[in-house]
Short mmCIF file of C-alpha atoms in Angstrom, two decimals:
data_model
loop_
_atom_site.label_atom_id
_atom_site.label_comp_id
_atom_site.label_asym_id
_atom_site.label_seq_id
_atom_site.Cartn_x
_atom_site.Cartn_y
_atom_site.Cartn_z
CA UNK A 26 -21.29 1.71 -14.82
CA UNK A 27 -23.89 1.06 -12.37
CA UNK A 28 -22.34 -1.34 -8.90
CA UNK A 29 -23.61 -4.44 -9.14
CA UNK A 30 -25.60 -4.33 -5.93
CA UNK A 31 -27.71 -1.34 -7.25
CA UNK A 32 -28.65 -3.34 -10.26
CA UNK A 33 -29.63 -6.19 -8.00
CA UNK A 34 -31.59 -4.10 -5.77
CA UNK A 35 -33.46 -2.50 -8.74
CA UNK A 36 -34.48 -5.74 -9.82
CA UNK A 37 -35.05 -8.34 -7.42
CA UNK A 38 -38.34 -8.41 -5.07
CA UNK A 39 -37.21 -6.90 -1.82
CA UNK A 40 -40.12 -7.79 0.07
CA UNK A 41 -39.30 -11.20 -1.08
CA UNK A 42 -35.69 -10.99 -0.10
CA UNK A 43 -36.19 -8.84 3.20
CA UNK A 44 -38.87 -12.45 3.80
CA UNK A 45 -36.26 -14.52 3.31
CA UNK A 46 -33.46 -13.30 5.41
CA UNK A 47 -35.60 -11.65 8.31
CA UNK A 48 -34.56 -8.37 7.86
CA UNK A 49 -35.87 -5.38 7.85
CA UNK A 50 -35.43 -2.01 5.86
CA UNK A 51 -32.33 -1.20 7.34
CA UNK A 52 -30.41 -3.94 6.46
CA UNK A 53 -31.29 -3.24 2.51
CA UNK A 54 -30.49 0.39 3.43
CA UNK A 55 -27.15 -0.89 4.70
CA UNK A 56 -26.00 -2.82 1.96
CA UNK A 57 -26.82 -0.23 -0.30
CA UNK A 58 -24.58 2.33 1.43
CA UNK A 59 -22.02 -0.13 1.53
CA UNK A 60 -22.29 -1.07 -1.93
CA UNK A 61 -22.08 -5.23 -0.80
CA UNK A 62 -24.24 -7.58 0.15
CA UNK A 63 -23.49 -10.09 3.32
CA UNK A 64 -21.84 -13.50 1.80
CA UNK A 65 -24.80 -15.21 3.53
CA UNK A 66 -27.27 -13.80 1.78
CA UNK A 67 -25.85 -15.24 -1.36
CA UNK A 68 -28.12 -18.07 -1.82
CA UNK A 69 -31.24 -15.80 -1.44
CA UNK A 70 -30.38 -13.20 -3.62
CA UNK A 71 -28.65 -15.63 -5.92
CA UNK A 72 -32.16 -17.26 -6.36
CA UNK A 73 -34.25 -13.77 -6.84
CA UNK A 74 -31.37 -12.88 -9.78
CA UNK A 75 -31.82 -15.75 -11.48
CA UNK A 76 -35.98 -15.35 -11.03
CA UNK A 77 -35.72 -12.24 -12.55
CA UNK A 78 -33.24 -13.00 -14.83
CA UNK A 79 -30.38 -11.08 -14.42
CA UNK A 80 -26.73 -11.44 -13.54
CA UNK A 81 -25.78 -12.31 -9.71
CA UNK A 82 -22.06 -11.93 -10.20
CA UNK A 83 -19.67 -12.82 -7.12
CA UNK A 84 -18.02 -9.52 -6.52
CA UNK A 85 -21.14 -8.16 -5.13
CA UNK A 86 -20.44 -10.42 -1.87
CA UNK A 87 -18.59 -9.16 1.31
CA UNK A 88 -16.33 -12.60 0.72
CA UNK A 89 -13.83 -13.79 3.61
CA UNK A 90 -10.78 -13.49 2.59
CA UNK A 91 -7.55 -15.69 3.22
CA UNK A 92 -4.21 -14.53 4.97
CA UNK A 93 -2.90 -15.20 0.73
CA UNK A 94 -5.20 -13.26 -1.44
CA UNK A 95 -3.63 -14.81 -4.19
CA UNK A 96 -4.65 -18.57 -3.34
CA UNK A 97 -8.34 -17.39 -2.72
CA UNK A 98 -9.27 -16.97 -6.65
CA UNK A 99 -11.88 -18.39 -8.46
#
């Protein structure tokens, strides 16, 4: 199965995205090596998923975590 970030990449309009955030190639190339995109970017690429229509699921977010992993669910 394909990460979810790769699916998102595929799909969304980069130029759009890259627009958005003020970044440049390398910052797509990074999250694509890293397989996670920033938590900040999450409203941005939240609204090019839903655009294209496809699936923006949480787990593709670099997420802070809490000192209790088990508190932060959701």
């Amino acid at each position: 199965m394909q990460a979810p970030v790769f699916t998102i990449l595929s799909a969304i309009d980069l130029d759009a995205l890259k627009a958005d955030l003020g970044v440049k190639d390398r910052s797509i190339r990074l999250v694509r090596e890293r397989k996670v995109f920033p938590a900040s970017w999450f409203p941005h690429v939240k609204r090019l998923c839903d655009e294209a229509g496809i699936d923006c699921p949480i787990d593709a977010f670099n997420w802070k975590g809490t000192a209790n992993s088990e508190v932060n669910t959701l």
